[in-house]
Coordinates of N, CA and C in Angstrom, one line a residue:
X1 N -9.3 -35.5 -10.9 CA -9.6 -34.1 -11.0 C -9.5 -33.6 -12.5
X2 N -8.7 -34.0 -13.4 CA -8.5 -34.0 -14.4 C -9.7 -34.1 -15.8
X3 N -10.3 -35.3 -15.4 CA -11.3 -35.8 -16.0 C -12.4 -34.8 -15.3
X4 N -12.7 -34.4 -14.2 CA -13.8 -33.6 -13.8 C -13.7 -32.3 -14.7
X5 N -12.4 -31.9 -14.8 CA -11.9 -30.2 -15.6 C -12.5 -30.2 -17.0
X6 N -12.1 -31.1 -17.7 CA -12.2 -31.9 -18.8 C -13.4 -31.6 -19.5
X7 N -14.3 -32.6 -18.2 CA -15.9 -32.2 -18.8 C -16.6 -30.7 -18.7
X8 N -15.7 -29.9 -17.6 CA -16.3 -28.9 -17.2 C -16.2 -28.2 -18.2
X9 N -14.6 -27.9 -19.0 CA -14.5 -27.2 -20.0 C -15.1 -27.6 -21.3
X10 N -15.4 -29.1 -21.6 CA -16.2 -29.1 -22.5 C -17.2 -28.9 -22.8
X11 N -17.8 -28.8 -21.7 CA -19.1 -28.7 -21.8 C -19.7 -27.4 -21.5
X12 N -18.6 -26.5 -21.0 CA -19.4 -24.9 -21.1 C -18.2 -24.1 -21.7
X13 N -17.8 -24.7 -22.0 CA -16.7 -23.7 -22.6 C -16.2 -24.0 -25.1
X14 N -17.2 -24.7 -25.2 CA -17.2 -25.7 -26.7 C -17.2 -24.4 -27.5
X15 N -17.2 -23.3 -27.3 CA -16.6 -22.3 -28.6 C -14.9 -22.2 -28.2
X16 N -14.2 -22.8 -27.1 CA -13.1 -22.3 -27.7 C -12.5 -23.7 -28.7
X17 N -11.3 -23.2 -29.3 CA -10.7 -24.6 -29.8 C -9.9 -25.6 -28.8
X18 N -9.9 -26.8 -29.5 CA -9.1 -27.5 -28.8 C -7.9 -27.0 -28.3
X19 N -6.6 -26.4 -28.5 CA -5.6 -25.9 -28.0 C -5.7 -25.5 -26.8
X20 N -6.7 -24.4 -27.5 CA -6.8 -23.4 -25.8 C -7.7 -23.9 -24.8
X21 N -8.4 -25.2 -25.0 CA -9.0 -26.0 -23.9 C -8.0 -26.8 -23.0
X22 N -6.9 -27.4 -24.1 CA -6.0 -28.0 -23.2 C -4.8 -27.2 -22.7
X23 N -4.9 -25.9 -23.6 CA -4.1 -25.0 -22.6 C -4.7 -24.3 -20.6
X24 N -5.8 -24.4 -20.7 CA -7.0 -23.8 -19.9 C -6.7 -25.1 -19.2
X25 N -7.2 -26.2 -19.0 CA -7.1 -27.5 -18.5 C -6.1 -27.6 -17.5
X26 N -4.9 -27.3 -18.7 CA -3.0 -27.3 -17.3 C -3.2 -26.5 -16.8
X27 N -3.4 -25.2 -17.5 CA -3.6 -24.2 -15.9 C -4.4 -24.4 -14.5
X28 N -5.4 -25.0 -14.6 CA -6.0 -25.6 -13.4 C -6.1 -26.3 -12.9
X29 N -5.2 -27.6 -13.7 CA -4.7 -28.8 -12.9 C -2.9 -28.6 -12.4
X30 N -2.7 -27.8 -12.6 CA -1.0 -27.6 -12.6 C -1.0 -27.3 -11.5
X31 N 0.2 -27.4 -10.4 CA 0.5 -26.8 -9.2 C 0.4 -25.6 -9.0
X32 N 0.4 -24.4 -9.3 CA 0.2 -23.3 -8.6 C -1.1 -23.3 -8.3
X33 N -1.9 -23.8 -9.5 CA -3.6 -23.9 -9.5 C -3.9 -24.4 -7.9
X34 N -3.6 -26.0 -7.8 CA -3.6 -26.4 -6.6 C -2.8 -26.2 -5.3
X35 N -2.3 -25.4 -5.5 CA -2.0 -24.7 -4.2 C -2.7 -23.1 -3.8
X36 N -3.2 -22.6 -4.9 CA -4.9 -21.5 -4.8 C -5.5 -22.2 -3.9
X37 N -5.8 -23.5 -4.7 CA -7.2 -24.3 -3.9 C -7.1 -24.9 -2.6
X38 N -5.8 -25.4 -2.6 CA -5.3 -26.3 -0.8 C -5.4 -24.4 0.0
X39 N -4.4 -23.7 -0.3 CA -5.0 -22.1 0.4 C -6.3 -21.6 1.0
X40 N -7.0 -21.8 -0.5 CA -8.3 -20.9 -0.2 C -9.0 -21.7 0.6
X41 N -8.9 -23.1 0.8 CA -10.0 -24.4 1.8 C -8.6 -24.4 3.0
X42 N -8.0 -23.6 3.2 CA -6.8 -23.5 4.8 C -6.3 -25.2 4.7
X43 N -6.2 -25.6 3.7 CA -5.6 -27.3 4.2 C -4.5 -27.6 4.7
X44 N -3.0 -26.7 4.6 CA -2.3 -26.2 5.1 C -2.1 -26.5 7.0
X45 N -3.5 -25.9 7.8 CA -3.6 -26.7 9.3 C -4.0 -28.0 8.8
X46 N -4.2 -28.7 8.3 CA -4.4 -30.2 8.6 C -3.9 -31.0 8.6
X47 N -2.6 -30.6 8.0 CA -1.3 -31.5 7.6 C -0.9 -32.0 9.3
X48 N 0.0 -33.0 8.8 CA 0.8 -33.4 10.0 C 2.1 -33.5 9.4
X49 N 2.7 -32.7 9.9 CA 4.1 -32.4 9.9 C 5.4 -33.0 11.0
X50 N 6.3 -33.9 10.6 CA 7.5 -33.9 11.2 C 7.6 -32.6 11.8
X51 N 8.8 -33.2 13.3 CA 9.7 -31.5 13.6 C 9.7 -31.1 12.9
X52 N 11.0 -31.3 11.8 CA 12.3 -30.7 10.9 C 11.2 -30.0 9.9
X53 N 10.5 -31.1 9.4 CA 9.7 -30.4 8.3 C 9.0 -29.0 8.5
X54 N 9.1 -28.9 9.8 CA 7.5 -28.1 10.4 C 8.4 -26.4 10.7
X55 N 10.0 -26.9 11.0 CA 10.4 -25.9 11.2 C 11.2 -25.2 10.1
X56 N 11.5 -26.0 9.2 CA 11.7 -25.0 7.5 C 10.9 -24.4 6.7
X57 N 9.7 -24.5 7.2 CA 8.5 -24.1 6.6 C 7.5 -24.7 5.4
X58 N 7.9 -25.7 6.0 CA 7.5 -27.3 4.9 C 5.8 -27.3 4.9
X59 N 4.8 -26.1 6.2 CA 3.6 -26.7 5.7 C 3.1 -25.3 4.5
X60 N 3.7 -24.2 4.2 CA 3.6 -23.4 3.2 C 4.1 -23.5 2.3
X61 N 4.8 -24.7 2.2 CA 5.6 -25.4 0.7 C 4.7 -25.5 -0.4
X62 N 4.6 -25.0 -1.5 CA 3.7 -25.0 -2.6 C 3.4 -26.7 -3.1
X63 N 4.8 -27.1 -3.2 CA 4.9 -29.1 -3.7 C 3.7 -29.2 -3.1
X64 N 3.7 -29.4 -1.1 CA 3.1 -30.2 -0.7 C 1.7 -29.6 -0.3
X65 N 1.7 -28.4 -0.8 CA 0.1 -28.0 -0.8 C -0.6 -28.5 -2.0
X66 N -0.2 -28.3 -2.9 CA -0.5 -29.0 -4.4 C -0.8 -30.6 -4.1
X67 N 0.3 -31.4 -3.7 CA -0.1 -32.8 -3.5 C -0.9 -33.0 -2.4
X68 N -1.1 -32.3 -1.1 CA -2.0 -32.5 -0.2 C -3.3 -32.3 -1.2
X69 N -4.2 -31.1 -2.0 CA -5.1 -31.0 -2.7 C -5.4 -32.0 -3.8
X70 N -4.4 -32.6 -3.8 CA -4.6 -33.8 -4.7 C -4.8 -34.9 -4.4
X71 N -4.2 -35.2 -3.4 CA -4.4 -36.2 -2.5 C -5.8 -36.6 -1.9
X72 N -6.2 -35.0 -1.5 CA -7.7 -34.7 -1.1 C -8.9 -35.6 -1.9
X73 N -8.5 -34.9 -3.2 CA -9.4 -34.9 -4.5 C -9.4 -37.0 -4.7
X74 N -8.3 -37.8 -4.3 CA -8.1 -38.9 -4.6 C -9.0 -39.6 -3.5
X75 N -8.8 -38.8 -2.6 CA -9.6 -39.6 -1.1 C -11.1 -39.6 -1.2
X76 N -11.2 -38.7 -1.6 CA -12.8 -38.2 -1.9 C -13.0 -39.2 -3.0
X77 N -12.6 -39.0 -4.1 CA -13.1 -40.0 -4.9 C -13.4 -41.6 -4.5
X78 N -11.9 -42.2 -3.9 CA -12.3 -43.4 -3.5 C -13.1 -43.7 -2.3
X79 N -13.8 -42.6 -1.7 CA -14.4 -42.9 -0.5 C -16.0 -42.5 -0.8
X80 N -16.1 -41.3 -1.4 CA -17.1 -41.3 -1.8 C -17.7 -41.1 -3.2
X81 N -16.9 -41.2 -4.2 CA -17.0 -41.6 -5.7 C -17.0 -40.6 -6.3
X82 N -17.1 -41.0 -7.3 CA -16.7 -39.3 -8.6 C -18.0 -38.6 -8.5
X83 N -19.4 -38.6 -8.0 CA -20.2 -37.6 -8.1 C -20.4 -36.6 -7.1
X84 N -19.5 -36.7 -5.7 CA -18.8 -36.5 -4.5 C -18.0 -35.3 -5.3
X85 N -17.0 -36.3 -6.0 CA -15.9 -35.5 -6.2 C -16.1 -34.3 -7.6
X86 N -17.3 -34.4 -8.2 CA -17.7 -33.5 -9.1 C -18.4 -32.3 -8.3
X87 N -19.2 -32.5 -7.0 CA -20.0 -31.6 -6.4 C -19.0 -30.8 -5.7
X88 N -17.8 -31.5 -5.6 CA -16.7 -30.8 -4.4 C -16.3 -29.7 -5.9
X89 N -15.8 -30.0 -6.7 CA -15.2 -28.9 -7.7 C -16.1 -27.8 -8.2
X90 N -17.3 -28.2 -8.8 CA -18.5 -27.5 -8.7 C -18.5 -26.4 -7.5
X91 N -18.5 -27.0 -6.4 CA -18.0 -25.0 -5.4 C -17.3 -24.9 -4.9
X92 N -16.2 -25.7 -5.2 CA -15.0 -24.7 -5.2 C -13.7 -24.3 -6.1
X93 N -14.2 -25.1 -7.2 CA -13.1 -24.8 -8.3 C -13.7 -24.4 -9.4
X94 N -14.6 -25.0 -10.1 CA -15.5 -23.9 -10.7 C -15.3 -23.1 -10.8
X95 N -15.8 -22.4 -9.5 CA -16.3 -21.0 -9.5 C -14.9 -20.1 -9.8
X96 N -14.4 -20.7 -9.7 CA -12.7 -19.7 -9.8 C -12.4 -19.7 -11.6
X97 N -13.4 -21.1 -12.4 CA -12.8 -20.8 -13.7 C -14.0 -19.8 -13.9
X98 N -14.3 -19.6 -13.9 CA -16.1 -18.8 -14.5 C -15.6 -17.3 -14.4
X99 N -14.7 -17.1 -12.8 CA -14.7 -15.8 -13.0 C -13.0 -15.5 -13.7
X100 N -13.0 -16.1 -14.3 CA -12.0 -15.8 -14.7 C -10.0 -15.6 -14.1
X101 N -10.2 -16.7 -13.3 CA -9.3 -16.5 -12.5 C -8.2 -17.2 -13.4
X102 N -8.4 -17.9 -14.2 CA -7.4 -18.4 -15.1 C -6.8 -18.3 -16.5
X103 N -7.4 -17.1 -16.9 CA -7.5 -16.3 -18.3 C -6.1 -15.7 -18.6
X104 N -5.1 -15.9 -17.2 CA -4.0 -15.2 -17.6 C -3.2 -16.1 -17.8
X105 N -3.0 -17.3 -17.0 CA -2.3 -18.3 -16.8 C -2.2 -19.1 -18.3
X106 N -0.3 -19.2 -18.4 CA -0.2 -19.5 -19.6 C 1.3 -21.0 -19.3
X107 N 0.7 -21.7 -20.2 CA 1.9 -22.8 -20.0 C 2.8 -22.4 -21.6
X108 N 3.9 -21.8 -20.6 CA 5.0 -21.4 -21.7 C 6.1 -22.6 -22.6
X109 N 5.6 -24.0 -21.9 CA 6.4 -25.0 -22.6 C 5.5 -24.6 -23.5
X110 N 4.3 -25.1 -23.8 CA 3.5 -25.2 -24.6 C 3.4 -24.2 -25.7
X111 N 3.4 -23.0 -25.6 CA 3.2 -21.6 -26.3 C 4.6 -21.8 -27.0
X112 N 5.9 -22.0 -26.2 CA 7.2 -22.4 -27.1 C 7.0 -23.3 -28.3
X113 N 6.6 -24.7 -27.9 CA 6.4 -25.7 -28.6 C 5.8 -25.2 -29.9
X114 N 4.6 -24.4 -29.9 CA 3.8 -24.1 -31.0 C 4.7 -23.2 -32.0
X115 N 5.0 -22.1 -30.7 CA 5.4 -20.8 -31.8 C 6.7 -21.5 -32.9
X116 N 7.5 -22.4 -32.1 CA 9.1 -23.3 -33.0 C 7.9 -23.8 -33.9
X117 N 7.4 -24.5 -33.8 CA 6.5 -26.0 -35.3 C 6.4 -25.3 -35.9
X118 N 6.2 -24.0 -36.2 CA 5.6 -23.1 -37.3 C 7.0 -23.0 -38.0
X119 N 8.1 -23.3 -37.8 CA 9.3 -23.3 -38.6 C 9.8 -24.8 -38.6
X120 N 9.8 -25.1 -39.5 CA 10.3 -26.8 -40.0 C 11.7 -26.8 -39.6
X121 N 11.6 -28.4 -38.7 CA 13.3 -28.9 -38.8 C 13.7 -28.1 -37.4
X122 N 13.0 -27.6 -36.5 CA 13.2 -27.0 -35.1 C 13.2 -28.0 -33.7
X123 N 14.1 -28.3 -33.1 CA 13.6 -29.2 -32.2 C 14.1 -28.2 -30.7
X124 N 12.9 -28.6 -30.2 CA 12.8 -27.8 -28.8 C 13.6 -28.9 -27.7
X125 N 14.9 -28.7 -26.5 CA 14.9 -29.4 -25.7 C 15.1 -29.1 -24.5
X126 N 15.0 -29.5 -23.6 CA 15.1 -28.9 -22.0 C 16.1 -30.2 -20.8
X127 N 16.7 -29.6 -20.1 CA 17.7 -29.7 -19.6 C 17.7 -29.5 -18.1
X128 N 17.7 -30.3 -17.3 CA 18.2 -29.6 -15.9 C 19.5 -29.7 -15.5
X129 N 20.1 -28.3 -15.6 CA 22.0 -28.4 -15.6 C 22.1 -28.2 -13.9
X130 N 21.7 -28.0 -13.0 CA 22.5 -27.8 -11.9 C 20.9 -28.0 -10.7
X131 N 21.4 -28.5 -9.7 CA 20.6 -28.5 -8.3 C 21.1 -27.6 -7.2
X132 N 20.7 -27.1 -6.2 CA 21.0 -26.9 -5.2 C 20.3 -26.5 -3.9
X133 N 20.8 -26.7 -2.9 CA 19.9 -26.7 -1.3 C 19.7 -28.1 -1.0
X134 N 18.8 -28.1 0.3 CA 18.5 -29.8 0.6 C 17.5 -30.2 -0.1
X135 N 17.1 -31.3 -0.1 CA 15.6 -32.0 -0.3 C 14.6 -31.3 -0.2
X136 N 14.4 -30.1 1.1 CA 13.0 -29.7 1.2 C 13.3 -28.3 1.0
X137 N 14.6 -27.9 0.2 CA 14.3 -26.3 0.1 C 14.7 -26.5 -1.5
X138 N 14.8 -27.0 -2.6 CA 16.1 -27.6 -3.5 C 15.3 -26.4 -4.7
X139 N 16.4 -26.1 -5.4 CA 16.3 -25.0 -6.1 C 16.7 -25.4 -7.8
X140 N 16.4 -25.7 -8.6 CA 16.3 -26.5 -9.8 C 17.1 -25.0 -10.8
X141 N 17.9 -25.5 -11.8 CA 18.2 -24.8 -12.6 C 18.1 -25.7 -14.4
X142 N 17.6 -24.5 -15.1 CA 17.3 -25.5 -16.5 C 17.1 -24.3 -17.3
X143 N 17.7 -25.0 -18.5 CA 18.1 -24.5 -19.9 C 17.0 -25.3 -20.7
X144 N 16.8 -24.3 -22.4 CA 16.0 -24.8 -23.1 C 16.7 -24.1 -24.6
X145 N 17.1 -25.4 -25.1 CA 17.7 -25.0 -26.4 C 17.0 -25.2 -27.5
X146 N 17.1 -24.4 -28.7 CA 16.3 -24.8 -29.8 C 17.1 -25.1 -31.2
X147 N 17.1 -26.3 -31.3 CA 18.3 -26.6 -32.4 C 20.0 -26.6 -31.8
X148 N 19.8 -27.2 -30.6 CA 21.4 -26.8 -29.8 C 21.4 -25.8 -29.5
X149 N 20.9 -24.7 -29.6 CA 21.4 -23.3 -28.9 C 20.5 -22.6 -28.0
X150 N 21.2 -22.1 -27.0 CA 20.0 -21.8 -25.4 C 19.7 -20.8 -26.2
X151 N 18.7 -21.4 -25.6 CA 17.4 -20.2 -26.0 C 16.9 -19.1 -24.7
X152 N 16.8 -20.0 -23.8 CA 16.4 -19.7 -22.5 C 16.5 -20.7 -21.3
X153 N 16.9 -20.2 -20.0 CA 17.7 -20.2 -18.8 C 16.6 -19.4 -17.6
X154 N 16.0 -21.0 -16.8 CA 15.2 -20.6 -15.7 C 15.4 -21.3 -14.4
X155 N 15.0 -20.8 -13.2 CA 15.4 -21.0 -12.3 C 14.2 -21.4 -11.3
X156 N 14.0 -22.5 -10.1 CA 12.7 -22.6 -9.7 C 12.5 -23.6 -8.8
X157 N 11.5 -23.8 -7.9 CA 11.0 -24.9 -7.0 C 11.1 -26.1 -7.2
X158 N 11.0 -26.1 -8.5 CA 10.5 -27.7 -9.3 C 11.0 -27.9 -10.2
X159 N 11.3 -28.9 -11.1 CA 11.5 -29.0 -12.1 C 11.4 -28.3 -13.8
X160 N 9.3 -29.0 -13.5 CA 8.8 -28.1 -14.2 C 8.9 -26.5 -13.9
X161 N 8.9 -25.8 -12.7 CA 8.6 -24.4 -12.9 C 10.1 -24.3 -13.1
X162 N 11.3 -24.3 -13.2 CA 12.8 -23.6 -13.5 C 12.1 -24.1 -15.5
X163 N 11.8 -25.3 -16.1 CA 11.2 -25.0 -17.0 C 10.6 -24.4 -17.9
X164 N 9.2 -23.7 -17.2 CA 8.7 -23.2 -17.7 C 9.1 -21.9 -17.2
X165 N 10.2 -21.5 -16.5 CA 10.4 -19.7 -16.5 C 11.7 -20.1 -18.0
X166 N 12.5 -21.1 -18.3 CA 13.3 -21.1 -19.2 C 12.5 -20.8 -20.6
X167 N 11.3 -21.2 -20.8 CA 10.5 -21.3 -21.8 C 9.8 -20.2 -22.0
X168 N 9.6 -19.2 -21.0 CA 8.7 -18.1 -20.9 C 10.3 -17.0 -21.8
X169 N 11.7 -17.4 -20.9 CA 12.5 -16.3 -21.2 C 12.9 -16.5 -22.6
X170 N 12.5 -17.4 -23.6 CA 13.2 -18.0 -24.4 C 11.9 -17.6 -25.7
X171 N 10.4 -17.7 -25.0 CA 9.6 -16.6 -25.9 C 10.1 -15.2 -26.0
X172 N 10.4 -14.6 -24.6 CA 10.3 -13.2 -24.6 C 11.7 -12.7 -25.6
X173 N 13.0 -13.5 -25.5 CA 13.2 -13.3 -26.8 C 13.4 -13.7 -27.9
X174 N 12.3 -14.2 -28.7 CA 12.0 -14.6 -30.2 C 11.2 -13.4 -30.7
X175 N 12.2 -13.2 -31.7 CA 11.6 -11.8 -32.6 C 10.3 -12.0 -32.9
X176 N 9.2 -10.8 -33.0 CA 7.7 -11.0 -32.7 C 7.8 -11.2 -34.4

């Protein structure tokens, strides 16, 4: 899927710069993206779910709607090849960048990373200090220090998203 985004953005999108192509790129290959797309195609009924899983609410789980749509995009490919799998994004993922459905979506590691380089001798690091819940509910906690000192402290589903809310809180305060 990656490679499909790739060409799509280069190839109709070649006024922006590179940055904001591969900023544009994560946003619609990143998980929330793919869990829009597993939603808007209902893939959600197709799953086959364990009991246990079925009764915590494991088929509205964002993880496994994201990897179910990925999964998808993988099956497709090896079954019926990448020009299959270009026609499938073509109507239905496409159309979601065109209209702009991704113009807001921002990868805050990323936006951090840039805004620190602009000051020499800054090193950005990220941390996951604490876990909690089971396996299928687990709630991630993570810190992001800049030069040893927290900067910002986020909380979240996954890894990356407690991350990237650390990263987002850790712009919002850096004096403008």
């Amino acid at each position: 899927m990656e490679l499909g985004v790739s060409q799509y953005l280069y190839r109709e999108y070649n006024e922006l710069e590179e940055g904001d192509l591969t900023k544009l790129r994560a946003s619609i290959v990143c998980e929330p993206a793919l869990v829009k797309f597993a939603e808007s195609l209902d893939f959600s009924k197709y799953v086959l779910l364990g009991k246990g899983e079925e009764m915590t609410g494991g088929r509205d789980r964002p993880a496994l709607l994201a990897d179910v749509f990925e999964a998808f995009i993988g099956a497709l490919y090896l079954d019926q090849g990448y020009e299959k799998v270009i026609f499938f994004l073509n109507k239905y993922v496409y159309p979601q960048i065109t209209t702009g459905a991704f113009s807001h979506t921002m990868d805050y590691k990323s936006q951090l990373q840039e805004t620190v380089q602009q000051h020499k001798n800054k090193l950005v690091e990220y941390a996951i200090i604490d876990e909690k819940g089971p396996a299928h509910d687990r709630e991630f906690f993570s810190v992001v220090t800049i030069n040893g000192k927290t900067a910002g402290k986020g909380i979240g589903r996954t890894k990356k998203e407690a991350e990237q809310r650390a990263a987002k809180q850790a712009l919002d305060a850096l004096p403008n």
